[in-house]
CSV table of C-alpha atoms in Angstrom, one decimal:
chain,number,residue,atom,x,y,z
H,133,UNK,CA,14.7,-17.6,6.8
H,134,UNK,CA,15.7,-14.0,7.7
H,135,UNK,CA,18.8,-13.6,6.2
H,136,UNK,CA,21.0,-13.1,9.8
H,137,UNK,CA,24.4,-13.7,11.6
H,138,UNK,CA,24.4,-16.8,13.8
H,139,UNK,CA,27.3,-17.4,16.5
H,140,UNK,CA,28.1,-21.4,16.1
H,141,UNK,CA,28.8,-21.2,20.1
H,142,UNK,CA,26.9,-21.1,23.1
H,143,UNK,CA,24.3,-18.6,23.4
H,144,UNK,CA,25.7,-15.1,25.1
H,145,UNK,CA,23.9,-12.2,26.4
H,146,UNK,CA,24.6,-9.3,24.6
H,147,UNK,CA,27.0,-6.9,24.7
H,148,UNK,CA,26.6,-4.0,26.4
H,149,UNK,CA,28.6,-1.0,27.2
H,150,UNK,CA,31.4,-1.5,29.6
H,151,UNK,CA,30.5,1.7,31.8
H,152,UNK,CA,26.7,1.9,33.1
H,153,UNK,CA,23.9,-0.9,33.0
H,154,UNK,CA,21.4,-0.6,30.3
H,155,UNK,CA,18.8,1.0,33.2
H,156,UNK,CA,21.3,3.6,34.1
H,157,UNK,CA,21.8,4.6,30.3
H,158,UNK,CA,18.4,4.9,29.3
H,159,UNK,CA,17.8,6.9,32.7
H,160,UNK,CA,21.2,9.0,31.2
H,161,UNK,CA,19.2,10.1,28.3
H,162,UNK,CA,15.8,11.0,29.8
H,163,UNK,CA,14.3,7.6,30.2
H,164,UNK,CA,11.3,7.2,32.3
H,165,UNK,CA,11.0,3.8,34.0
H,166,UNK,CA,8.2,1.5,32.3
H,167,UNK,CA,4.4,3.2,32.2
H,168,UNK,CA,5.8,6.4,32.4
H,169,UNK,CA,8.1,6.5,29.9
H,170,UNK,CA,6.0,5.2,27.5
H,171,UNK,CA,3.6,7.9,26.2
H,172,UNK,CA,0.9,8.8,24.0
H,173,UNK,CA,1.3,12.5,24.0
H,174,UNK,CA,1.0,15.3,26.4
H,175,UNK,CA,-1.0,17.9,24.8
H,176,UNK,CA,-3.8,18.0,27.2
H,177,UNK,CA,-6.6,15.9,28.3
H,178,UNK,CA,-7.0,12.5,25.7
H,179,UNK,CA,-9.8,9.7,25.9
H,180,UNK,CA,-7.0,7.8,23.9
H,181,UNK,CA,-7.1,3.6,24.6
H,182,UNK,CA,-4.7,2.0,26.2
H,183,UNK,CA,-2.0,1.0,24.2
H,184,UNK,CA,-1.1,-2.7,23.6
H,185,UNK,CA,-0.4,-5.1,26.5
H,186,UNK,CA,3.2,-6.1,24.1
H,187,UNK,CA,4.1,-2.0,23.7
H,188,UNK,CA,6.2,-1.8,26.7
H,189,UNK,CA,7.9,-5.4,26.5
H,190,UNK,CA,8.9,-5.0,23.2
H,191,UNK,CA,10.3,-1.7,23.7
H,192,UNK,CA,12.5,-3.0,26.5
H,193,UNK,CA,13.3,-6.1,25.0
H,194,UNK,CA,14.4,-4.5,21.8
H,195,UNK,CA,16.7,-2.2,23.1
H,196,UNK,CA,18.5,-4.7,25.5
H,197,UNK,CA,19.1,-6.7,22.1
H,198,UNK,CA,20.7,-4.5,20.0
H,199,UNK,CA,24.3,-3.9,20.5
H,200,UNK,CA,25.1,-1.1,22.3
H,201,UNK,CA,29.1,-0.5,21.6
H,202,UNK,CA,28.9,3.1,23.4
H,203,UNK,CA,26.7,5.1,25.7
H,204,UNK,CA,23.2,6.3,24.3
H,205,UNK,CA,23.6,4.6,21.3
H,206,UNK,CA,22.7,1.5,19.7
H,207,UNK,CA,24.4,0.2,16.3
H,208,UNK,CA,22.3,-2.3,13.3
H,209,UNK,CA,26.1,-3.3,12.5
H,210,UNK,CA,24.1,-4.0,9.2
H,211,UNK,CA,22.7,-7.1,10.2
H,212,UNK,CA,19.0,-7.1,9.4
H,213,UNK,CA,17.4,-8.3,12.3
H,214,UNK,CA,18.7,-5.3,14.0
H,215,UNK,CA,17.9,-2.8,11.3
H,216,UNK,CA,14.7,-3.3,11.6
H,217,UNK,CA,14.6,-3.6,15.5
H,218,UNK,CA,15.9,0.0,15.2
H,219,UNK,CA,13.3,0.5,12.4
H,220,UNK,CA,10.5,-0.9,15.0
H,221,UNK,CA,11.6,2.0,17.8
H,222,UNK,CA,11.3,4.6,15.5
H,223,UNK,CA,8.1,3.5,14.9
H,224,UNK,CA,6.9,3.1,18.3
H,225,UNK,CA,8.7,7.2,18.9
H,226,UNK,CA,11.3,5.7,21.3
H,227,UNK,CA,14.4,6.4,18.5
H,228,UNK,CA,15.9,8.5,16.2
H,229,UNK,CA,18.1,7.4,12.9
H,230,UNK,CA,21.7,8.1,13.6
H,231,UNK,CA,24.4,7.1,11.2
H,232,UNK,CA,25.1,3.2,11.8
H,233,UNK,CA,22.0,2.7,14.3
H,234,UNK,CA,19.5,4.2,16.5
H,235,UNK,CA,20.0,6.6,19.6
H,236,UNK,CA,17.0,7.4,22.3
H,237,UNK,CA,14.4,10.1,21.2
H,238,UNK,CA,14.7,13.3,23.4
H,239,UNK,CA,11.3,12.7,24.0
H,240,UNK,CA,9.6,9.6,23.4
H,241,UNK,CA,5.8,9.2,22.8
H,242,UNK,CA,4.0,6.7,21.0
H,243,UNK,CA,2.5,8.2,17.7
H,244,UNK,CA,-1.2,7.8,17.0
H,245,UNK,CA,-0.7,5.2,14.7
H,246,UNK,CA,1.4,2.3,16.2
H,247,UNK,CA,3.0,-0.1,13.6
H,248,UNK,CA,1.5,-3.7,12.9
H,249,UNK,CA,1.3,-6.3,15.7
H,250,UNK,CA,2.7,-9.0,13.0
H,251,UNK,CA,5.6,-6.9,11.6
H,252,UNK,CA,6.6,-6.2,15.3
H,253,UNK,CA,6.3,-10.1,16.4
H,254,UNK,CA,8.1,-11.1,13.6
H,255,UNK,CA,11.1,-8.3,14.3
H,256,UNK,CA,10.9,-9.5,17.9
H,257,UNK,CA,11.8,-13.4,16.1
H,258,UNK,CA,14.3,-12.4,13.9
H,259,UNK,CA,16.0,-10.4,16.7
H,260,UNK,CA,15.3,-13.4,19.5
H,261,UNK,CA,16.9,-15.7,16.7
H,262,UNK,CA,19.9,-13.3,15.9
H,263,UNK,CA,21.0,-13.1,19.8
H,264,UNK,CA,20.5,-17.1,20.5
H,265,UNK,CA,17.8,-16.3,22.9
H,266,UNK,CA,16.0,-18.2,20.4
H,267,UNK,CA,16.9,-21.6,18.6
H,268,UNK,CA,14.3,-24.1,16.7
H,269,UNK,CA,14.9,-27.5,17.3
H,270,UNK,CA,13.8,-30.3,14.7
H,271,UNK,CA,10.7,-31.9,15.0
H,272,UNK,CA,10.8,-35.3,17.2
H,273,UNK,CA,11.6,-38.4,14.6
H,274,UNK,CA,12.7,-36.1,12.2
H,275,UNK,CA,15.4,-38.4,10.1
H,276,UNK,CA,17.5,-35.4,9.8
H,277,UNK,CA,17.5,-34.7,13.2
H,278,UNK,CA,21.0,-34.2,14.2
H,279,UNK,CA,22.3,-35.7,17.6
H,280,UNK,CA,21.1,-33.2,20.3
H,281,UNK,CA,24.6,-33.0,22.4
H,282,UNK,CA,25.2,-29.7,23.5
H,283,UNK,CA,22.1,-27.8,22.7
H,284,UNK,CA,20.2,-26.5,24.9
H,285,UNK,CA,16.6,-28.6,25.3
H,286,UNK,CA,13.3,-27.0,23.6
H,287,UNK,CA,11.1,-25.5,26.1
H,288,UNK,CA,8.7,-24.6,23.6
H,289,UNK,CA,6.5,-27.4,22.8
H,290,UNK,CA,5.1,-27.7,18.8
H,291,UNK,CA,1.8,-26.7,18.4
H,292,UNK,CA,-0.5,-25.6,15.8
H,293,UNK,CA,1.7,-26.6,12.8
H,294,UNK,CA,4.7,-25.0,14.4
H,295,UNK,CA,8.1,-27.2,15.7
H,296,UNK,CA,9.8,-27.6,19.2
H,297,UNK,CA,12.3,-24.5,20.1
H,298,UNK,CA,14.5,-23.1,23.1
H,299,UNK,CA,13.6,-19.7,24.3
H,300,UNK,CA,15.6,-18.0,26.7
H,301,UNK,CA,14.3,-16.7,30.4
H,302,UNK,CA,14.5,-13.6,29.6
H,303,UNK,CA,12.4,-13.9,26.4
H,304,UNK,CA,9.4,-15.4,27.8
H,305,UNK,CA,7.8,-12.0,28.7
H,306,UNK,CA,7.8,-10.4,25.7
H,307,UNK,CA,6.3,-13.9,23.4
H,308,UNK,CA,4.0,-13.9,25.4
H,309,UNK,CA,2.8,-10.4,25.5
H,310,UNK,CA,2.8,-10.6,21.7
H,311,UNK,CA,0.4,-13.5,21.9
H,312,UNK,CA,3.2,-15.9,20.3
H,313,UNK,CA,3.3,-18.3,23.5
H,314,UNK,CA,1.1,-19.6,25.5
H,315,UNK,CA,1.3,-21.9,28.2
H,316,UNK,CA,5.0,-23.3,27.0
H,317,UNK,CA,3.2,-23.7,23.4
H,318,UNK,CA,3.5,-21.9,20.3
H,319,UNK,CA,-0.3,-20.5,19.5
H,320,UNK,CA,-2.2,-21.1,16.4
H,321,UNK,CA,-1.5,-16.6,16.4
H,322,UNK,CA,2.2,-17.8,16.0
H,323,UNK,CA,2.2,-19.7,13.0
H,324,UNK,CA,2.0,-17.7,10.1
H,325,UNK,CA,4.2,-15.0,11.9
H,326,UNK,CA,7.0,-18.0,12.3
H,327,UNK,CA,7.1,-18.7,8.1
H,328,UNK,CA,8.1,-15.3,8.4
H,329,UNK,CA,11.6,-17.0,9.4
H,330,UNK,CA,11.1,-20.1,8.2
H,331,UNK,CA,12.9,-22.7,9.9
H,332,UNK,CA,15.0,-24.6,8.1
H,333,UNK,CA,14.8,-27.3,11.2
H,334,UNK,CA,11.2,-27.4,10.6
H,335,UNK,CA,11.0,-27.9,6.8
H,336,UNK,CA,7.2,-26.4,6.6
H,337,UNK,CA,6.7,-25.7,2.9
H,338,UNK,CA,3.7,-23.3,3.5
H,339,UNK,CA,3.4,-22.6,0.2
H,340,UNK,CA,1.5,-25.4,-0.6
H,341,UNK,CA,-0.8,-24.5,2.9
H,342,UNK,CA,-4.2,-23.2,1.6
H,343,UNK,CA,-4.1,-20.0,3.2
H,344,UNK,CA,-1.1,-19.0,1.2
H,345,UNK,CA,-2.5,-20.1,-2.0
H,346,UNK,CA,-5.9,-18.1,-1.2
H,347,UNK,CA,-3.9,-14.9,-0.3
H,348,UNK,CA,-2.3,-15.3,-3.8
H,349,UNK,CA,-5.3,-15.6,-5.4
H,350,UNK,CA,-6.4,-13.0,-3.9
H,351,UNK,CA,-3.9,-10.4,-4.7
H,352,UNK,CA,-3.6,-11.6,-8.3
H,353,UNK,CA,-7.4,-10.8,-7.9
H,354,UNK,CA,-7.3,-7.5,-6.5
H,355,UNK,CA,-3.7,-5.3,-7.6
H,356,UNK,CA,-4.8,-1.7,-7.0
H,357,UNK,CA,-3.9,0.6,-9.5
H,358,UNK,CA,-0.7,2.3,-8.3
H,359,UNK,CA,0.5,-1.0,-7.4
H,360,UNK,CA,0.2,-1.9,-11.1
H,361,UNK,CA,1.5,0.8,-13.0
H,362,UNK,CA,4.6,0.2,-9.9
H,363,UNK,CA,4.7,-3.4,-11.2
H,364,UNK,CA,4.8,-2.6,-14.9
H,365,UNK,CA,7.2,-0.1,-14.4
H,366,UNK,CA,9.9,-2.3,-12.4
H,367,UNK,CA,8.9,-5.5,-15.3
H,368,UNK,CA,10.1,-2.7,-18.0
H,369,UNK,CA,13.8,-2.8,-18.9
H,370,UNK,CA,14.1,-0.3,-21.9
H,371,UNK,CA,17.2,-0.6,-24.6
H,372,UNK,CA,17.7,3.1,-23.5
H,373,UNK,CA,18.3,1.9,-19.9
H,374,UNK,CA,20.6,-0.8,-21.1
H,375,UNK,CA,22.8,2.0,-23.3
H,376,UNK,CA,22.5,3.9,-19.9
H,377,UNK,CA,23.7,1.6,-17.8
H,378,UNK,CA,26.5,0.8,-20.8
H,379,UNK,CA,27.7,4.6,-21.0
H,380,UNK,CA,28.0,5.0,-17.0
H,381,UNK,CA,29.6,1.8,-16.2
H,382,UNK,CA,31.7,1.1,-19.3
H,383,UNK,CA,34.1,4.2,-18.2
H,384,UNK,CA,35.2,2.9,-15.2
H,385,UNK,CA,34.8,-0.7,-16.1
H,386,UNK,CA,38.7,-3.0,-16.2
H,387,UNK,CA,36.7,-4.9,-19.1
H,388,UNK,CA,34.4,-3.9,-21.5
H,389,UNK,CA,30.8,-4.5,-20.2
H,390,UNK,CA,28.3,-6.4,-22.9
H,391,UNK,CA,24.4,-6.1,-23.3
H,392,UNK,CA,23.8,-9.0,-21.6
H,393,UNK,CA,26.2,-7.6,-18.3
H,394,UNK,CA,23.5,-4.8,-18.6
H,395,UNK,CA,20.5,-6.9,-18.8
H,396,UNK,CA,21.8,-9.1,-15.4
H,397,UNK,CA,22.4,-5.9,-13.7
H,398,UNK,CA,19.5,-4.1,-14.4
H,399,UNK,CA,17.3,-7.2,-14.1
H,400,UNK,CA,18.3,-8.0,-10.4
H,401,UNK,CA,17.4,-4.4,-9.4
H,402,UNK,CA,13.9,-4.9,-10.7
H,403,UNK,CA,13.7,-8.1,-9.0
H,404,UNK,CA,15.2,-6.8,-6.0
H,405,UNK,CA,12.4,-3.8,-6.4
H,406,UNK,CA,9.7,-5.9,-7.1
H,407,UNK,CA,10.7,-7.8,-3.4
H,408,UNK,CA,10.3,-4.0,-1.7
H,409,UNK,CA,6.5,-3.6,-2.9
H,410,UNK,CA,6.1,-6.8,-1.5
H,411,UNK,CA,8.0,-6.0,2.0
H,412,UNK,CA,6.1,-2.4,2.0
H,413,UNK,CA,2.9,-3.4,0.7
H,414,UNK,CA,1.5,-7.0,0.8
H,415,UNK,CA,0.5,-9.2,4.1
H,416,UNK,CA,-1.2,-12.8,4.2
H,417,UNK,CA,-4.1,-12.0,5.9
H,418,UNK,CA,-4.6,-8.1,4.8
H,419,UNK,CA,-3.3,-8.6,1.0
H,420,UNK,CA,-2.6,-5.1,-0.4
H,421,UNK,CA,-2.2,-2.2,1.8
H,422,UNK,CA,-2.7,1.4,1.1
H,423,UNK,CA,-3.1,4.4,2.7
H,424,UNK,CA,-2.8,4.3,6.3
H,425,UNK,CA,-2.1,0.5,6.6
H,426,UNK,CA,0.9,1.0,4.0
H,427,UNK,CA,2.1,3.4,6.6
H,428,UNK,CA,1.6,1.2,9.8
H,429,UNK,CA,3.8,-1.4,7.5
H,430,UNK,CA,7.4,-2.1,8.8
H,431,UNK,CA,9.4,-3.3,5.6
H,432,UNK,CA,11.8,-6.4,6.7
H,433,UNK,CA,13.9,-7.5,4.0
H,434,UNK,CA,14.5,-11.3,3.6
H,435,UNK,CA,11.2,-12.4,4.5
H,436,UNK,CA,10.2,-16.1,2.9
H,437,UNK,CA,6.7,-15.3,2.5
H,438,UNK,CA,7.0,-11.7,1.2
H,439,UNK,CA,9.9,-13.8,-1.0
H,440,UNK,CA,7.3,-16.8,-2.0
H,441,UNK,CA,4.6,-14.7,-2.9
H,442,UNK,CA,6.2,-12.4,-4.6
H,443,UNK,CA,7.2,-15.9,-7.0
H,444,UNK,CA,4.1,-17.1,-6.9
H,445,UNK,CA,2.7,-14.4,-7.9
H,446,UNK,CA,4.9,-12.7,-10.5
H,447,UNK,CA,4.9,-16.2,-12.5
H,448,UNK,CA,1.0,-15.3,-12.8
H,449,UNK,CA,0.5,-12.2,-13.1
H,450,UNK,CA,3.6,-11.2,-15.5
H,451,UNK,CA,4.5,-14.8,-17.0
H,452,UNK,CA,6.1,-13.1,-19.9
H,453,UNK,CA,8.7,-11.9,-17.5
H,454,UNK,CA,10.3,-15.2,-16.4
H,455,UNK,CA,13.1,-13.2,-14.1
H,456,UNK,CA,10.9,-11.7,-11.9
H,457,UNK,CA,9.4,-15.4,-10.3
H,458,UNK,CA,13.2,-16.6,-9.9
């Protein structure tokens, strides 16, 4: 599951500035209302297509998510379903990094290349999950099922592999632009996006589902060769990096750091490194990406399958370097 902050209460809307809707701000800062705010460019006369039929809902629905503790600006508060809905925005040319969060591009356009559809679905879950406007819901029978009082009742049916769930009203519009629901069903487009999160309510171990074994074949099969020599260089912990790591931290240290307090340290970074590649540069159905699908790539820590195949596939490809399929 994407590593998030739940409230235990009911489900609230979120917070938004106490002076000023979220329509009067975004007007405040040079919004356009939706279709026209929305563009590709304006340097003349384009044949361009269309954009997306999910652009403009996921726009709007991402920045009525994120907290908004002041005018024109929107804060991660370092939770990572909202770093990367303000990672998303950039992307689509609607924001701008600002210390703590996002704030409104002076003047958005869409770029040429727009990011993946799956990273932006699964942003658009992880950010439904993180304000309550989604919650999963165990499958019916389930012997773990815990006594329903009190939550709210699914209205998303399971479908295609994929358990019951509550999504808010105000939701709907933008699942469904994104192809995830259909109908008051999840669709078989949904499923692999959703072990992106993971339910634990479900308890789908999809990495024993063919597909994901295929895809690990597959990139074991097929590592290009900047990938590699990326890969051999974060599996390489030299004794000079351990005395390096000794003569920086040793100084400040309020006991005197060992070998093995260097190897643990310098171990998780590599492992923590290897998991970037794998948020930057690895997808199910795409397996390595380079060039300008690297670049379309949104990174989103935490994810279960970018976690999983990273295992999977470090205990195959570099099973002389046990730490690195923990």
């Amino acid at each position: 599951m994407i590593k998030r902050t739940r409230s235990t209460g009911d489900r609230k809307t979120p917070a938004k500035p106490s002076t000023g809707s979220l329509g009067e701000m975004l007007d405040e800062a040079g919004f356009q209302a939706l279709g026209r705010r929305i563009k590709i460019g304006e340097s003349g006369p384009r044949n361009d297509p269309p954009p997306p039929k999910w652009v403009g809902p996921v726009v709007e629905f991402l920045w009525a998510a994120l907290p908004s503790p002041a005018p024109h600006r929107w804060d991660h508060l370092h939770i990572t379903a909202f770093e990367v809905a303000g990672d998303a925005l950039i992307a689509l040319g609607q924001a701008v990094h600002v210390v703590g969060g996002v704030e409104p591009a002076i003047s958005p356009a869409l770029p040429a290349i727009l990011p993946r559809w799956d990273d932006v679905a699964v942003i658009v879950l992880c950010v439904a999950a993180q304000s309550n406007l989604l919650g999963y819901r165990h499958f019916a029978g389930a012997r773990d099922r815990p006594n329903p009082a009190g939550l709210l009742r699914p209205n998303i049916r399971a479908a295609h592999g994929s358990g019951p769930a509550y999504l808010a009203q105000e939701a709907f519009l933008v699942f469904e632009s994104l192809g995830l629901v259909l109908g008051g069903r999840w669709t078989e487009a949904a499923e692999t996006i959703l072990w992106r999160d993971s339910p634990d309510e479900w308890g789908i171990d999809f990495t024993q589902d063919r597909r994901f074994t295929l895809a690990r074949d597959i990139a074991l099969a097929t590592v290009p060769d900047g990938i590699a020599q990326k890969i051999k260089a974060t599996a390489t912990i030299s004794e000079e990096s351990i005395q390096e790591w000794l003569d920086q931290v040793n100084p400040r240290a309020p006991t005197t750091k060992t070998r093995q307090d260097a190897l643990k340290s310098l171990q998780f970074w590599s492992l923590r490194s290897l998991d970037g590649l794998f948020y930057r540069r690895w997808r199910l159905n795409d397996g390595w990406l380079e060039g300008d699908e690297a670049r379309r790539a949104l990174a989103i820590e935490y994810d279960p399958l970018s976690l999983n195949m990273r295992r999977e596939f470090a205990a195959r490809y570099l099973p002389d370097v046990p730490f690195l399929s923990k």
